[in-house]
Short mmCIF file of C-alpha atoms in Angstrom, two decimals:
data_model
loop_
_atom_site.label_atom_id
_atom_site.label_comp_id
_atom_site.label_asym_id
_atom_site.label_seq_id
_atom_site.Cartn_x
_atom_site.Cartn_y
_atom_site.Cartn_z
CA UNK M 1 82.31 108.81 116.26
CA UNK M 2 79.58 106.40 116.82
CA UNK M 3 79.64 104.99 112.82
CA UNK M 4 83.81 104.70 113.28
CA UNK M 5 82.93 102.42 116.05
CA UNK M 6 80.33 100.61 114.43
CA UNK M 7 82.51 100.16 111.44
CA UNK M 8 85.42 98.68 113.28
CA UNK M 9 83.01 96.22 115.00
CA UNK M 10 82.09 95.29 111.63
CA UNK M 11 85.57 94.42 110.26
CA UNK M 12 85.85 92.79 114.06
CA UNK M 13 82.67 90.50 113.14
CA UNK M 14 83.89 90.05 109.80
CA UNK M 15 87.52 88.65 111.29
CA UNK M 16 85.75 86.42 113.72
CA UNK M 17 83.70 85.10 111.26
CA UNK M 18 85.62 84.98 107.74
CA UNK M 19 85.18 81.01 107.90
CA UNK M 20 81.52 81.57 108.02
CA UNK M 21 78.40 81.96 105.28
CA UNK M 22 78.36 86.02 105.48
CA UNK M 23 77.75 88.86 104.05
CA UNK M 24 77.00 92.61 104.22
CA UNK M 25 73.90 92.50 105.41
CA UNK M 26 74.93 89.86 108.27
CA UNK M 27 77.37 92.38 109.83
CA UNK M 28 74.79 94.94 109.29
CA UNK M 29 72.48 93.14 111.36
CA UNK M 30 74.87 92.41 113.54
CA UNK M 31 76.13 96.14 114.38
CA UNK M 32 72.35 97.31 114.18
CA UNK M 33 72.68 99.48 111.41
CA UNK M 34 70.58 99.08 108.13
CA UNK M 35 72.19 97.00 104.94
CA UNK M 36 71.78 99.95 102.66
CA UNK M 37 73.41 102.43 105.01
CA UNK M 38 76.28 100.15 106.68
CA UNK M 39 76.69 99.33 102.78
CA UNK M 40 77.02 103.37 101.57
CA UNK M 41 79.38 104.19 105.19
CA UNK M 42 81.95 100.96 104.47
CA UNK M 43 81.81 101.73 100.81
CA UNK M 44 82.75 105.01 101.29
CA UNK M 45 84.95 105.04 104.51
CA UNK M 46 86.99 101.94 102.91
CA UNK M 47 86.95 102.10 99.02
CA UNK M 48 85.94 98.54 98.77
CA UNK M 49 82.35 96.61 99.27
CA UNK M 50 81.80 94.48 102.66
CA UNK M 51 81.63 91.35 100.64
CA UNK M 52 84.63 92.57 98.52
CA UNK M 53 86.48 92.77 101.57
CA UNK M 54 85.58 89.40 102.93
CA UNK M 55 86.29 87.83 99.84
CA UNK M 56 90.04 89.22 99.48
CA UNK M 57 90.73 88.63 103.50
CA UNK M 58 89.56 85.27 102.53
CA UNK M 59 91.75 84.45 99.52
CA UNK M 60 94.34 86.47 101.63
CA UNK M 61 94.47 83.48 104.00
CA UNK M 62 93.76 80.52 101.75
CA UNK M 63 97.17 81.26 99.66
CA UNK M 64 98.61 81.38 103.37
CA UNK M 65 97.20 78.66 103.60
CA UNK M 66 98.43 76.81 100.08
CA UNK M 67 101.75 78.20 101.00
CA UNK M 68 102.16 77.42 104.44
CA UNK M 69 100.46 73.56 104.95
CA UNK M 70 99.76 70.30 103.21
CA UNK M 71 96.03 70.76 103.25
CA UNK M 72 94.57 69.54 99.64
CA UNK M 73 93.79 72.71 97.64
CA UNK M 74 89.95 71.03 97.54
CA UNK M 75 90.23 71.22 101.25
CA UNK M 76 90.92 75.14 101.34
CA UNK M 77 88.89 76.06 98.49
CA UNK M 78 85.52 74.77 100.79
CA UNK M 79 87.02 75.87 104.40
CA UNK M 80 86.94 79.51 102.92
CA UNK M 81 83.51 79.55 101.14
CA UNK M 82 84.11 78.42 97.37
CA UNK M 83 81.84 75.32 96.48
CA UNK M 84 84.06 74.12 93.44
CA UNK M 85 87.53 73.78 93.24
CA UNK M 86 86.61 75.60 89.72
CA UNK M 87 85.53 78.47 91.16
CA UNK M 88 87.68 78.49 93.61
CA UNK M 89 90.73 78.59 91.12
CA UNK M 90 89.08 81.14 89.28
CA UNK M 91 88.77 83.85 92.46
CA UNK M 92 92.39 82.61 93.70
CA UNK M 93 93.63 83.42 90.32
CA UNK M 94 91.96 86.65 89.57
CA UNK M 95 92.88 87.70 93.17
CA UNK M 96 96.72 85.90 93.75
CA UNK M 97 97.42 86.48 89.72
CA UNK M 98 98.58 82.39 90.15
CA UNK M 99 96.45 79.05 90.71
CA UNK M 100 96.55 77.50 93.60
CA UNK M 101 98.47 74.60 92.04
CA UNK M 102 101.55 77.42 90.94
CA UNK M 103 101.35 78.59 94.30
CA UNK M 104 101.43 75.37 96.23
CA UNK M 105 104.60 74.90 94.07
CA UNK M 106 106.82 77.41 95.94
CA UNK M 107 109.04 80.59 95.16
CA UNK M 108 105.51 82.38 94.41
CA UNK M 109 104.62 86.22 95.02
CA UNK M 110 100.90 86.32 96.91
CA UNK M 111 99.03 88.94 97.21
CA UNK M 112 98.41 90.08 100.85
CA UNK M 113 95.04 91.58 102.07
CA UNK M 114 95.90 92.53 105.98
CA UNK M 115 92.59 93.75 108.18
CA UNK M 116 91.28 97.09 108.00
CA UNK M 117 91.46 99.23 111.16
CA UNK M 118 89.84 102.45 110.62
CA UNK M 119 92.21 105.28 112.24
CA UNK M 120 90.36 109.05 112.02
CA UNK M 121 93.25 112.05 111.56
CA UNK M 122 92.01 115.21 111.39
CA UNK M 123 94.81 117.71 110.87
CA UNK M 124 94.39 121.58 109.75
CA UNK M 125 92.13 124.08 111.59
CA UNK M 126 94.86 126.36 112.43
CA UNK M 127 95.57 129.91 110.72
CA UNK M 128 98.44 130.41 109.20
CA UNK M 129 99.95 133.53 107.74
CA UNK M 130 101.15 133.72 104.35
CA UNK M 131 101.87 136.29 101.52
CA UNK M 132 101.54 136.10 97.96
CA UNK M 133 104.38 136.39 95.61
CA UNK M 134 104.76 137.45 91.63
CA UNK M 135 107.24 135.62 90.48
CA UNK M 136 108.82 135.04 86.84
CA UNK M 137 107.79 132.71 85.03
CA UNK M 138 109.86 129.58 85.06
CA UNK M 139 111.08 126.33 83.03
CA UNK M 140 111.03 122.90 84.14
CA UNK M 141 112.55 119.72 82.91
CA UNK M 142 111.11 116.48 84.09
CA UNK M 143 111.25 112.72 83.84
CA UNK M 144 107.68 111.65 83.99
CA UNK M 145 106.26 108.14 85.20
CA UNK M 146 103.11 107.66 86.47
CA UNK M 147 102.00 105.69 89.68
CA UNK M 148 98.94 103.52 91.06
CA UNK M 149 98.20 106.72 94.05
CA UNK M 150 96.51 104.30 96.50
CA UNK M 151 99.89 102.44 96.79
CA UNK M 152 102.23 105.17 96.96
CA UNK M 153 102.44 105.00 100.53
CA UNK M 154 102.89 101.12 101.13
CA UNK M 155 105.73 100.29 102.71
CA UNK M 156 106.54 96.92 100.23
CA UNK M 157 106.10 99.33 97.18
CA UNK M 158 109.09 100.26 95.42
CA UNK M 159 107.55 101.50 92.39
CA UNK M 160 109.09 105.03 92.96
CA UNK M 161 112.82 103.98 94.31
CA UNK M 162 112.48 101.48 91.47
CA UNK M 163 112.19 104.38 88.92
CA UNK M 164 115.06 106.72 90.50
CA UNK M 165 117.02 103.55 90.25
CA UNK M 166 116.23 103.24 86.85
CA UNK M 167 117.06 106.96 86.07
CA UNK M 168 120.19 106.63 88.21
CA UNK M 169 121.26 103.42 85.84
CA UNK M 170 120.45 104.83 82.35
CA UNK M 171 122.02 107.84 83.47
CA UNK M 172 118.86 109.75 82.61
CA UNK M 173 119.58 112.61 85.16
CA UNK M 174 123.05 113.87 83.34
CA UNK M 175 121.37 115.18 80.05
CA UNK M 176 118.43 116.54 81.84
CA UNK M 177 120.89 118.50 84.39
CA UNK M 178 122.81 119.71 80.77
CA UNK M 179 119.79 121.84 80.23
CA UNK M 180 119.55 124.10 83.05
CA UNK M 181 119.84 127.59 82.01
CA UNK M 182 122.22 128.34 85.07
CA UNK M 183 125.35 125.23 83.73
CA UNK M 184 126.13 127.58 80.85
CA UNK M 185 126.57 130.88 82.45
#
């Protein structure tokens, strides 16, 4: 439990000091563990790099930022790290899938990067009984899409209703249900 805690101070140094000249091995330093090791355990634990991370919370709040204020896009672009408007456009872009200029506009989607807080669930451990069963083989039908799996589970994805909707309003489901084996006995 000690490296859960260690990682959450990290993201809590990283917070406090997004506005800052940081990196990974700062907030390695800074929770006393070594760069290659607090760089392996956030890697793994999060699925992104410490500097990746920065970088997006970053970007996070300068379209906030575009969005939300007056504050010339030069301005933002060097409060949150970037020494060129240039290259500051370029990361917004890649990041927001917009320029700052589009976004500054109005009406525009962002992309939002919230904090991490690592939460540990263990679940399982139990017994559990449980038998076996032959059973004959079987047919299935199905309307296939696939999905992006680490966004399954956000709450502003629709991706899923979005297809069932779809389904619902090419009336997809009617021929599908025609072929069951059990509608013509």
């Amino acid at each position: 439990m000690e490296w859960i805690s260690s990682l959450q101070k990290a993201i809590t140094y990283m917070e406090e000091h997004l506005l800052e000249e940081i990196n990974y091995e700062d907030v390695a330093k800074h929770v006393h563990i070594s760069s290659y090791e607090f760089h392996r355990a956030f890697s793994f634990l999060t699925g992104t790099t410490a500097n990746a991370y920065i970088r997006n919370r970053r970007l996070s709040l300068a379209g906030r930022e575009i969005v939300d204020t007056d504050i010339r896009i030069t301005d933002i672009a060097l409060k949150y790290g970037y020494d060129t408007p240039e290259s500051f456009t370029k990361a917004f872009t890649r990041f927001h899938g917009i320029s700052p200029s589009v976004a500054r506009e109005g009406n525009a989607k962002l992309v939002l990067f919230n904090p991490l807080v690592i939460k540990i669930t263990i679940d399982g451990g139990k017994t559990m009984e449980y038998k076996i069963v032959q059973a004959e083989a079987k047919k299935f039908i199905a309307l296939v899409r696939s999905f992006k799996t680490e966004i399954i589970n956000d709450e502003a994805n629709h991706d899923v209703a979005n297809f069932w909707a779809e389904c619902n309003a090419k009336q997809m489901l009617s021929p599908i249900w025609m072929l069951r084996e059990d509608c013509f006995s």
